[in-house]
Coordinates of C-alpha atoms in Angstrom, one line a residue:
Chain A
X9 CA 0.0 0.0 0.0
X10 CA 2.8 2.2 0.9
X11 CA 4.3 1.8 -2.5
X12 CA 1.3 2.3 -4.0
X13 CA 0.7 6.1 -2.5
X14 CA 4.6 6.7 -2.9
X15 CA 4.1 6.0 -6.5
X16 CA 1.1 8.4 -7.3
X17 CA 3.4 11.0 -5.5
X18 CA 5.9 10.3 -8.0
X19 CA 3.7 11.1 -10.4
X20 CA 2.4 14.3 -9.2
X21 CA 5.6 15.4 -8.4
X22 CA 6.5 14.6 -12.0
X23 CA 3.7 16.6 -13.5
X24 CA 4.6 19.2 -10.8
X25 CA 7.5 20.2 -12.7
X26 CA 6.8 19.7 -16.2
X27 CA 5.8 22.7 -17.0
X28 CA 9.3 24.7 -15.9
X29 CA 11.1 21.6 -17.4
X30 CA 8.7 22.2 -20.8
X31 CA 9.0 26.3 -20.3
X32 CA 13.1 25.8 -19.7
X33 CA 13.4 23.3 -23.0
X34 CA 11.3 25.3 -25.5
X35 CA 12.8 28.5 -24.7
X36 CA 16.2 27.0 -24.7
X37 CA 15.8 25.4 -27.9
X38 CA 13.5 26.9 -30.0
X39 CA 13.2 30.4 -28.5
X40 CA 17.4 31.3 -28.0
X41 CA 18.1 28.0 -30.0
X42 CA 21.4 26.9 -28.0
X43 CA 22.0 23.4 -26.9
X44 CA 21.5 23.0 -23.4
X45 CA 24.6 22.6 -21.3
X46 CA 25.5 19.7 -19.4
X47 CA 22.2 17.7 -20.5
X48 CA 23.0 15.0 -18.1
X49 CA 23.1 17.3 -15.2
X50 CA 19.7 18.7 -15.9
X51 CA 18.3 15.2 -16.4
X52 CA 19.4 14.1 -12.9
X53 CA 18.6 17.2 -11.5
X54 CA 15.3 17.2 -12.6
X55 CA 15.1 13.2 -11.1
X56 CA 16.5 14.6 -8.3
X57 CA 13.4 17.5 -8.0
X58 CA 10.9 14.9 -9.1
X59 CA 12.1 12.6 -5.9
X60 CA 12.4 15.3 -3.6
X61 CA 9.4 16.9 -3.9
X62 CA 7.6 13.7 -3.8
X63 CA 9.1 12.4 -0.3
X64 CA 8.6 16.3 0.5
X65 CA 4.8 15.6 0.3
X66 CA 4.9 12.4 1.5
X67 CA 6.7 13.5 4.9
X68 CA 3.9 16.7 5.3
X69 CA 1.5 14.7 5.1
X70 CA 2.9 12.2 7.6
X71 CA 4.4 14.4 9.7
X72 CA 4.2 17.7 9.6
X73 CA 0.4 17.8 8.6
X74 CA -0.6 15.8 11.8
X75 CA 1.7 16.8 14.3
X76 CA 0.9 20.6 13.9
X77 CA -3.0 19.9 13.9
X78 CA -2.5 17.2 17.4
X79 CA -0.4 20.0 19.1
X80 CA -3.1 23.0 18.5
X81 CA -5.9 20.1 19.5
X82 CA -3.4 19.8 22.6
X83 CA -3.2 23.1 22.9
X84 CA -6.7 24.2 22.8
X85 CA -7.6 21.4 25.3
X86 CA -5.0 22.6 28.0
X87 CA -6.5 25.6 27.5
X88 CA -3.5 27.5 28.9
X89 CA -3.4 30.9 26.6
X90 CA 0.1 31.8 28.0
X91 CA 1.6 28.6 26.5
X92 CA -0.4 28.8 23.2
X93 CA 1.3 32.4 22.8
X94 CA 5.0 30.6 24.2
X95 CA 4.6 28.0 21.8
X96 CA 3.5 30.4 18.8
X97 CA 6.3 32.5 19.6
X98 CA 9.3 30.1 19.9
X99 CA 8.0 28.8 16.6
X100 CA 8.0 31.9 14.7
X101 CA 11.3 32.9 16.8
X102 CA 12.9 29.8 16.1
X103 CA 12.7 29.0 12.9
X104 CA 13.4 32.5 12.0
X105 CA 16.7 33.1 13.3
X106 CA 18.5 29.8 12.2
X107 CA 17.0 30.6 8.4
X108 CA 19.7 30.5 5.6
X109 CA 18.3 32.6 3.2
X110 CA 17.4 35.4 6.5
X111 CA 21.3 34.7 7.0
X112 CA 22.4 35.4 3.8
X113 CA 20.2 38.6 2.7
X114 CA 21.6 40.0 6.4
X115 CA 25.4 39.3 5.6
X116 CA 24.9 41.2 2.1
X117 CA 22.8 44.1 4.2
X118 CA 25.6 44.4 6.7
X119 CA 27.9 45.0 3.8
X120 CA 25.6 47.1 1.9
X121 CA 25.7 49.3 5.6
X122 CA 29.4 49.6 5.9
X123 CA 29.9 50.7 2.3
X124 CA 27.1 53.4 3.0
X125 CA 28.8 54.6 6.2
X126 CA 26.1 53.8 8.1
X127 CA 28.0 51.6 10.1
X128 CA 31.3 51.4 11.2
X129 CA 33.4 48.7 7.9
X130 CA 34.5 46.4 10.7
X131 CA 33.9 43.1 11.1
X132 CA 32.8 43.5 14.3
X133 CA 30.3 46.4 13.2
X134 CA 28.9 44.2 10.2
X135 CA 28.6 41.0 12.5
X136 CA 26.5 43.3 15.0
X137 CA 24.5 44.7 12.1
X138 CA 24.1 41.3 10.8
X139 CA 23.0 39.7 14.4
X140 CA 20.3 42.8 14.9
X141 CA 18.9 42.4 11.8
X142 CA 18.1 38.3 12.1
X143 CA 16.9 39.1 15.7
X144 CA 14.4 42.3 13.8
X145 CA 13.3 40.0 11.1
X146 CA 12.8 36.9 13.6
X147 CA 11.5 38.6 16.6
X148 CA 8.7 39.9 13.9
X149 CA 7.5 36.7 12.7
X150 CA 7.7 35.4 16.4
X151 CA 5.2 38.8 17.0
X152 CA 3.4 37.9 14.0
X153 CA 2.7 34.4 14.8
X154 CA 1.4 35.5 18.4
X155 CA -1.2 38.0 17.2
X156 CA -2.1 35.5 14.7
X157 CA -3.1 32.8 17.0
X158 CA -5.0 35.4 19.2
X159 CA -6.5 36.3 15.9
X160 CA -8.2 32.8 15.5
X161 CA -8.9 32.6 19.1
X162 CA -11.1 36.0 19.3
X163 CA -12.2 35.5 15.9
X164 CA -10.7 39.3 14.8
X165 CA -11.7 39.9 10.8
X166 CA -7.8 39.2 9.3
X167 CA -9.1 42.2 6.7
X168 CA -8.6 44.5 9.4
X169 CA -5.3 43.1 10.5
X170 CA -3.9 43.4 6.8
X171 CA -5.1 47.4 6.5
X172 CA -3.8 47.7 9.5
X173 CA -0.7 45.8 8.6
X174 CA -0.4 47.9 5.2
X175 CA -1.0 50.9 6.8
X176 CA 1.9 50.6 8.8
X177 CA 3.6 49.7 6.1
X178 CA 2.9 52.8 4.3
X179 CA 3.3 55.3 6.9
X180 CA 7.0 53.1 7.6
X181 CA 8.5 53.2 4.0
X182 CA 8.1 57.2 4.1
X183 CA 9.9 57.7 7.3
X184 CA 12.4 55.1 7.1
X185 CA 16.1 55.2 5.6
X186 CA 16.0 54.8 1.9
X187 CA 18.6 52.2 1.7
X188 CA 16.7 49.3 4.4
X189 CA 13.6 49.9 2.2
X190 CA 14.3 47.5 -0.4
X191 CA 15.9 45.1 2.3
X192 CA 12.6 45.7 4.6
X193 CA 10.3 44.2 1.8
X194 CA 12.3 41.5 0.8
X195 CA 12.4 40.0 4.2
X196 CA 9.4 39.4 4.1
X197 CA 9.3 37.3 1.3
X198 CA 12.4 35.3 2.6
X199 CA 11.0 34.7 6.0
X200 CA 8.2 31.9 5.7
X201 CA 10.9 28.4 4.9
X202 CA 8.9 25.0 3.3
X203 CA 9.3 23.7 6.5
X204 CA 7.6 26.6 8.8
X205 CA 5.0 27.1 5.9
X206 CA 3.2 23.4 6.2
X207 CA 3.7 23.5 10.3
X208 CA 2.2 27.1 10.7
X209 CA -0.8 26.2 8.3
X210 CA -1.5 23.3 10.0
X211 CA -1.5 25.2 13.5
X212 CA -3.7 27.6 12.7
X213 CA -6.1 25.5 10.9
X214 CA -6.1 23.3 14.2
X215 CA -6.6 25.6 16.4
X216 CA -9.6 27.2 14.4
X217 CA -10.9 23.2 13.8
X218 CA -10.7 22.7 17.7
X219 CA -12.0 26.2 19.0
X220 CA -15.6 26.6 19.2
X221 CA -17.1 29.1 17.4
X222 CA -14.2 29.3 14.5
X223 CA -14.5 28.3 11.5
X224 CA -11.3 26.5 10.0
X225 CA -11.1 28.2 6.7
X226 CA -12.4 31.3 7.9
X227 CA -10.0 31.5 11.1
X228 CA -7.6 29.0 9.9
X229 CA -5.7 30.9 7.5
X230 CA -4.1 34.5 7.8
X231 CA -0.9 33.3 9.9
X232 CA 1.3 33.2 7.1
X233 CA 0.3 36.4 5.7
X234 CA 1.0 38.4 8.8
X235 CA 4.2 36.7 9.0
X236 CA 5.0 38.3 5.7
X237 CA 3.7 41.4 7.0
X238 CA 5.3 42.1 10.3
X239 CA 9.2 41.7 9.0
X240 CA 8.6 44.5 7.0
X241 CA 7.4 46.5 9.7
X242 CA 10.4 45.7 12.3
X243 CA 13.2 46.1 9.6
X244 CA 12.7 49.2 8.4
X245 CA 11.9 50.6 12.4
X246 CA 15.6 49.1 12.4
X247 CA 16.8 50.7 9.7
X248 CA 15.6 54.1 11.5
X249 CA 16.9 53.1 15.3
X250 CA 20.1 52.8 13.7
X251 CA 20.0 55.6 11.9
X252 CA 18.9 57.7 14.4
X253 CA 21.7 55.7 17.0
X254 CA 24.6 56.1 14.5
Chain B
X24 CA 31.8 11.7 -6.0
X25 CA 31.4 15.4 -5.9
X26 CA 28.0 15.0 -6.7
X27 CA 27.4 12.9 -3.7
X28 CA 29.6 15.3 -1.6
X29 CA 27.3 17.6 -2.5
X30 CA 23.9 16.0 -1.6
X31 CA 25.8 15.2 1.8
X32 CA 26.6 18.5 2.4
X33 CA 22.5 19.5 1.2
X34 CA 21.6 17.3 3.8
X35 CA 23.3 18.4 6.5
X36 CA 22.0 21.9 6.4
X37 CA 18.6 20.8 5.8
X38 CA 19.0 18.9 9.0
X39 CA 20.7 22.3 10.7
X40 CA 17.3 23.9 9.7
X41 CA 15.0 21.3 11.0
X42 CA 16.4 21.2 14.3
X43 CA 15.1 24.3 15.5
X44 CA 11.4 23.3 14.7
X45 CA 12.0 20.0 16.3
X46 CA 13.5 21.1 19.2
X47 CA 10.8 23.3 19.6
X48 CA 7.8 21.1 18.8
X49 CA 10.0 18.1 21.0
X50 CA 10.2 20.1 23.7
X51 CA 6.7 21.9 23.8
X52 CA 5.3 18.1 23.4
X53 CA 7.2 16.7 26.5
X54 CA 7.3 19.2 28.6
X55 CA 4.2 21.6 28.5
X56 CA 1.7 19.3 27.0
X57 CA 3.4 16.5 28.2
X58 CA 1.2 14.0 25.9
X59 CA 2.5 11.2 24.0
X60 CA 2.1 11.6 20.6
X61 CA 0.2 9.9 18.3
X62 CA 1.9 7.4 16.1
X63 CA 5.0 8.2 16.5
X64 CA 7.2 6.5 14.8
X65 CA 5.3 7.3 11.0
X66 CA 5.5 11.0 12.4
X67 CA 9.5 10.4 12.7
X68 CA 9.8 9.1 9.6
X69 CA 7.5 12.0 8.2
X70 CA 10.0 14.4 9.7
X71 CA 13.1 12.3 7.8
X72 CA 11.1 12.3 4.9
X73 CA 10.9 16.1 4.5
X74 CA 14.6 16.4 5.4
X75 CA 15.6 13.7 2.8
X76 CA 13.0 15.7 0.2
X77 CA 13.5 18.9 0.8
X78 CA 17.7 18.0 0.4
X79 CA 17.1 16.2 -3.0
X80 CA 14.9 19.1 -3.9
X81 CA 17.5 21.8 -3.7
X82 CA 20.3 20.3 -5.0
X83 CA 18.4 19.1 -8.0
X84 CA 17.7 22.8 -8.3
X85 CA 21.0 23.7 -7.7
X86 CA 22.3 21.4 -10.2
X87 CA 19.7 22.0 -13.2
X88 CA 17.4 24.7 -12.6
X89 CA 19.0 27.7 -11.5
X90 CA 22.2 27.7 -13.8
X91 CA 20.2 26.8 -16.6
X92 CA 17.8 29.5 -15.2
X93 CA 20.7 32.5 -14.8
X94 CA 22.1 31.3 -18.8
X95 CA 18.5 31.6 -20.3
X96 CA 17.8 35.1 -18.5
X97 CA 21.2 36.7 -19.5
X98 CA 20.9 35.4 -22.9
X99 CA 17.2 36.1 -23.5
X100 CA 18.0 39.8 -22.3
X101 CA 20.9 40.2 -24.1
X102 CA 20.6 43.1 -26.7
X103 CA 22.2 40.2 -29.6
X104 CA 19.3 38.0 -29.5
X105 CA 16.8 40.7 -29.2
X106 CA 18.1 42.1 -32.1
X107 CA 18.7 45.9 -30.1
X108 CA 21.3 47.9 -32.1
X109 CA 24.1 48.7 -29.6
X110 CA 23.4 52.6 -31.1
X111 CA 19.9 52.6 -30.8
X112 CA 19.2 55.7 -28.4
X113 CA 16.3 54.4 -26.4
X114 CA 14.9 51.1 -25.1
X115 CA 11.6 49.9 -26.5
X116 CA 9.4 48.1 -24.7
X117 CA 8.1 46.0 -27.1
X118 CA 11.7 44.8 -28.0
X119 CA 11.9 42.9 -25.0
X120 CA 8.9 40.8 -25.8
X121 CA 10.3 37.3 -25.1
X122 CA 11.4 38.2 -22.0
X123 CA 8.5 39.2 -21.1
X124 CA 6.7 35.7 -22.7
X125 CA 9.6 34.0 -20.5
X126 CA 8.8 35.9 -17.1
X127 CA 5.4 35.0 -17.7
X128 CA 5.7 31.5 -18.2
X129 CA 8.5 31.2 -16.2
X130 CA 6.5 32.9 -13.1
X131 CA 3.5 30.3 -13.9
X132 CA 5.7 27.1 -13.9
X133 CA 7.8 27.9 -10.8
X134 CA 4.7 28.3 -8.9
X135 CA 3.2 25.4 -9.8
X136 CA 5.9 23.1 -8.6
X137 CA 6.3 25.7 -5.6
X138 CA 6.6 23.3 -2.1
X139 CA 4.8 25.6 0.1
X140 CA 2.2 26.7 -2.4
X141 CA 1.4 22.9 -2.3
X142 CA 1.3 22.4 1.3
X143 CA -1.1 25.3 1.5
X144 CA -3.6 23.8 -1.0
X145 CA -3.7 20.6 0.2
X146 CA -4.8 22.1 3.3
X147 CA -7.1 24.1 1.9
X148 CA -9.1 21.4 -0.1
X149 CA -8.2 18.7 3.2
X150 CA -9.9 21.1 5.6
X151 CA -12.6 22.9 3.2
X152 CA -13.3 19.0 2.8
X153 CA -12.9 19.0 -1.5
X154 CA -14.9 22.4 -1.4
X155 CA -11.5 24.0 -2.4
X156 CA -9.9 22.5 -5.0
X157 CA -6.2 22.2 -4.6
X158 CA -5.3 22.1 -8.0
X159 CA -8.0 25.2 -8.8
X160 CA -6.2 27.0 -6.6
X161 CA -2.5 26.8 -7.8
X162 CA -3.7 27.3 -11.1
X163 CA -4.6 30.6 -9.3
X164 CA -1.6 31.4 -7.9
X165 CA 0.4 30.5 -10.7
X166 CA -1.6 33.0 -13.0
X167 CA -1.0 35.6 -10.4
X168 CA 2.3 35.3 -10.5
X169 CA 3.0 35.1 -13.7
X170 CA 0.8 38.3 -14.5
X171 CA 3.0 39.7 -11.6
X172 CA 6.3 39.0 -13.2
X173 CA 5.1 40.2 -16.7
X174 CA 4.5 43.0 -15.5
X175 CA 6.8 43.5 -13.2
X176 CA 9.7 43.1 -16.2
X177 CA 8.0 45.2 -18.4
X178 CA 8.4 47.8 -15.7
X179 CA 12.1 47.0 -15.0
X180 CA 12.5 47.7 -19.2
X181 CA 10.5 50.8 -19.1
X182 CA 12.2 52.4 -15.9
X183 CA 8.6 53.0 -14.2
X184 CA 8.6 54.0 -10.8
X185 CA 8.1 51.0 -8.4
X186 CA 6.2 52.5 -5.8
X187 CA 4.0 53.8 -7.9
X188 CA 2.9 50.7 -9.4
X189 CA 3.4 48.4 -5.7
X190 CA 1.3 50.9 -4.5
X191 CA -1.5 51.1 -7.6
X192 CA -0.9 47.2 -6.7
X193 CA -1.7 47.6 -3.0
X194 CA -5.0 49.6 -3.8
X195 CA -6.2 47.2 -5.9
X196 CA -5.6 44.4 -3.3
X197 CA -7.5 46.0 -0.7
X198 CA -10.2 47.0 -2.8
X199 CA -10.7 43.8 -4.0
X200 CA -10.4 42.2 0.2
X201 CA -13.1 44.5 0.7
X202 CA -15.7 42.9 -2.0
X203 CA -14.5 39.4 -1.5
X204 CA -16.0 36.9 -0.3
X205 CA -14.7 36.8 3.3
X206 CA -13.8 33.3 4.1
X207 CA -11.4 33.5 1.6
X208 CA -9.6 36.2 2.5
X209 CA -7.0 34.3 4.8
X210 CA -6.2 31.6 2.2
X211 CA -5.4 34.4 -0.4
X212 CA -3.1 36.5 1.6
X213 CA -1.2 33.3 3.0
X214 CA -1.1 31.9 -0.8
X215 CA 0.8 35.3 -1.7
X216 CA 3.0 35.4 1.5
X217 CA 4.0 31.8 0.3
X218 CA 4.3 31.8 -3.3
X219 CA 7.9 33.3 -3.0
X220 CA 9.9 30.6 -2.2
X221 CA 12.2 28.1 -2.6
X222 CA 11.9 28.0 -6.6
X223 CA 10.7 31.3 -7.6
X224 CA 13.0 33.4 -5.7
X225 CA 16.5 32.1 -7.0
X226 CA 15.2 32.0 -10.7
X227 CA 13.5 35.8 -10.2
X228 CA 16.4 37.2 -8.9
X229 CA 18.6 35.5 -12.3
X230 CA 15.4 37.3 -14.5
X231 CA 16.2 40.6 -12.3
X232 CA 20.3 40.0 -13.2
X233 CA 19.9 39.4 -16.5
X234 CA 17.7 42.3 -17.4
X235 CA 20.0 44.9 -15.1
X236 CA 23.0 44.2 -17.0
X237 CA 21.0 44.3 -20.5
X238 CA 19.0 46.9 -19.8
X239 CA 20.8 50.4 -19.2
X240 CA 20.4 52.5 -16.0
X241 CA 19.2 49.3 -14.2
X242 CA 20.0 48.3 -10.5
X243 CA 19.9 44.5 -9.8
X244 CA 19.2 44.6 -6.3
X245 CA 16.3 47.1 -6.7
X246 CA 14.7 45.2 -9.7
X247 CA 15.6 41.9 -8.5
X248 CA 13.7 42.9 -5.3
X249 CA 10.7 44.7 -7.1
X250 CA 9.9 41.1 -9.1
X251 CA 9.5 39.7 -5.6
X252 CA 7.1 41.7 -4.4
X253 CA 5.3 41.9 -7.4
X254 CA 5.1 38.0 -7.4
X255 CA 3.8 38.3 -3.8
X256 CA 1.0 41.0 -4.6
X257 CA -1.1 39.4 -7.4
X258 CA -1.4 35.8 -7.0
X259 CA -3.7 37.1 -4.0
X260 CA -5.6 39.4 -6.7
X261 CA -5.8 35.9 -8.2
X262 CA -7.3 34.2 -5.2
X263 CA -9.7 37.3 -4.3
X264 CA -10.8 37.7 -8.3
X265 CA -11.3 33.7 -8.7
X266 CA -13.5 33.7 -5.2
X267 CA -15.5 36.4 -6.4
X268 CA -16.4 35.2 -9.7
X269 CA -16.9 31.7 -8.6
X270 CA -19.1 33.4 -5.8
X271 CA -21.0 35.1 -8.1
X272 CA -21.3 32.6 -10.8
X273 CA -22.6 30.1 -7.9
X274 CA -25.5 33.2 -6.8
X275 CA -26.1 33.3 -10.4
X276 CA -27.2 29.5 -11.1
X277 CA -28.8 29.9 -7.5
X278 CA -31.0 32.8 -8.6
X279 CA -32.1 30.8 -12.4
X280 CA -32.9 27.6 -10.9
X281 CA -35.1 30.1 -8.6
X282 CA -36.8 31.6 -11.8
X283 CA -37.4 28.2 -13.4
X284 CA -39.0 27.4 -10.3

């Protein structure tokens, strides 16, 4: 049986990524008209994406699917709000500040600071830099988690959240330094990881599936999007504490 | 050897990423909710199975996709294959046509084999119980994003102002959360929050490279970073548009089979 279900995720993960494979080849070699370099590499890569993705999908659904809906069912039957909010933090927090990408786009900000002289072009400067800015970006998601889960538990409209969220975005981008607006933005995109993504989801669909009153789709969703949101937020309110520090 | 070298290496920092999450969730379970969990060895093995997939899954990327992804988008932007005289005073938009077909396409595949744009929708139809259809809704996303990165190119080769269009972008999007259908409204943010990823962010910042260096006056960083948050904005104008027309369509039939009656 196991085979079986492995198999038609083989499949799906196959048709998954025909179309880039298809969009790649015929632009490649009818658009441009070049060979394609190192065929065999892209043939094993692609094998290699294929299998991925399919034990990707196999292990969410076997994993991460059910362990992030028992925990909010866990959750919601302690009943303890304080260690919802722990939990919902440490999560956000957690994941955040160990993220690659997070720790790249911060090294390449650091440096993009020192050259600007708006920090000292030590290594000690551009380390600190570096540190503040993971700590911003993943005390935000941590923050953004926490409201989200007290979203689903009041049952707040996320619509007013996101104006809210926007709004502050807004007001943000015209105060802050020029240079962390373009960094500010794309943390947010960098943020959510494929692992966080499937865990978060499955929280907040939980808890909205196991709270009275909410319902899942409704509630369930919205954690995600504020965790896209709040980065923003904090980084460029980083950009001007520094500013106004240096 | 190398190869395999490689993978090991993949692996490794996959496994560097995980812990956190499992440290957390480990420690939360067995010491605040200090409940056994259910089943869990298949959950263990669900948690190896995402670390060995999501290791295979990058460094198949980083083996085929993203150089071949970087090669096509400096040679599709290069002023020799679009056929730009190097003495030609201005750019013309319309001479960068295929980039703009490639951004397209490009933006519609990556989402479609997009990890966390899957995960989302198979929660979505799971939970919605087949109401939402999984597959209906990538399709979504992956024409949002590919409107999003048409767009957004064809704004990197005109030199219009960014803000002006994230914020014409931003007005639309909360016009449109305003008339939508309100249970969707979560699902479609999330979608866009998630859409930028693993795939799509590698091979958008290539398509923001290759166009910089072709195109003059251009700054990478800025451009690369404007196609990201274009591809974040519209696949929820995707979610929000589709809801409301399927909405409607659905009150539609509602209200005929009520006139036939």
């Amino acid at each position: 049986m196991f085979r079986n279900k492995f198999f038609r995720q083989l499949v799906n993960s196959t048709l998954d990524l025909l179309p880039i494979l298809v969009v790649v080849l015929v632009f490649q070699l009818l658009v441009i008209r070049q060979p394609i370099p190192e065929p065999e590499k892209l043939i094993v890569g692609a094998l290699l994406v294929i299998l991925g993705l399919a034990f990707f999908i196999q292990g969410l659904e076997q994993g991460l699917f059910p362990i992030g809906e028992s925990m909010a069912y866990a959750f919601a039957r302690k009943g303890s709000l304080f260690w919802l909010l722990l939990f919902a933090f440490a999560l956000g927090f957690g994941t955040t500040v160990a993220e690659p990408a997070l720790i790249a786009v911060a090294g390449r900000a650091a440096a993009m600071a020192a050259k600007g002289s708006v920090i000292a072009d030590t290594e000690a400067a551009r380390g600190n830099y570096a540190l503040g800015l993971r700590c911003t970006v993943a005390l935000a998601v941590g923050f953004a988690i926490v409201v989200g889960v007290i979203r689903i538990i009041r049952g707040w409209p996320l619509s007013r959240l996101i104006v809210i969220g926007y709004g502050c975005v807004m007001v943000a981008t015209a105060f802050a330094p020029r240079e962390i607006v373009g960094l500010a933005y794309d943390s947010g995109g960098v943020t959510t990881s494929t692992i966080t993504v499937p865990l978060v989801t499955a929280l907040g669909v939980g808890l909205a599936s196991a709270i009275r009153g909410r319902h899942p789709v409704l509630d369930g969703f919205g954690l995600i999007a504020l965790a896209s949101l709040t980065p923003m937020i904090f980084v460029m309110a980083y950009g001007m504490v520094i500013r106004w520090m240096g | 050897m190398d190869g395999l070298n490689a993978l090991g290496k993949t692996l490794l920092e996959t496994l560097r990423d995980l812990a956190p999450i499992l440290a957390i969730i480990v420690g939360f379970q067995w010491a605040v909710l200090r409940q056994p969990i259910a089943h869990p060895r298949k959950v263990f093995v669900g948690f190896v199975y995402v670390l060995i997939g999501i290791a295979l899954f990058l460094e198949g990327l980083e083996m085929a996709l993203f150089p071949l992804g970087e090669l096509m988008a400096k040679q599709l932007a290069d002023p020799g294959f679009l056929g730009i005289s190097p003495s030609a005073p201005a750019v013309l938009w319309s001479d960068y046509l295929w980039v703009y077909l490639f951004a397209v396409c490009l933006g519609f595949a990556s989402s479609l084999a997009e990890p966390s744009v899957i995960a989302v929708a198979l929660k979505a139809q799971e939970i919605s119980g087949g109401a939402i259809n999984a597959w209906g809704l990538r399709l979504a996303v992956a024409t949002g994003v590919a409107v999003g990165l048409g767009l957004g190119t064809f704004r990197i080769v005109t030199g219009g102002s960014l803000v002006a269009y994230i914020f014409a972008g931003y007005v639309l999007v909360l016009i449109q959360t305003a008339l939508a259908p309100r249970v969707i409204i979560g699902l479609a943010y999330d979608s866009g929050g998630v859409t930028t990823s693993t795939i799509t962010v590698p091979l958008v910042a290539a398509l923001g490279l290759g166009l910089a260096s072709s195109v003059p006056g251009r700054d990478p960083v800025v451009d690369g970073f404007g196609l990201i948050a274009f591809a974040c904005l519209f696949p929820i104008l995707a979610i929000l548009s589709y809801a409301r027309i399927a909405d409607w369509l659905g009150r539609r039939r509602a209200a005929q089979q009520n006139e036939v009656k």
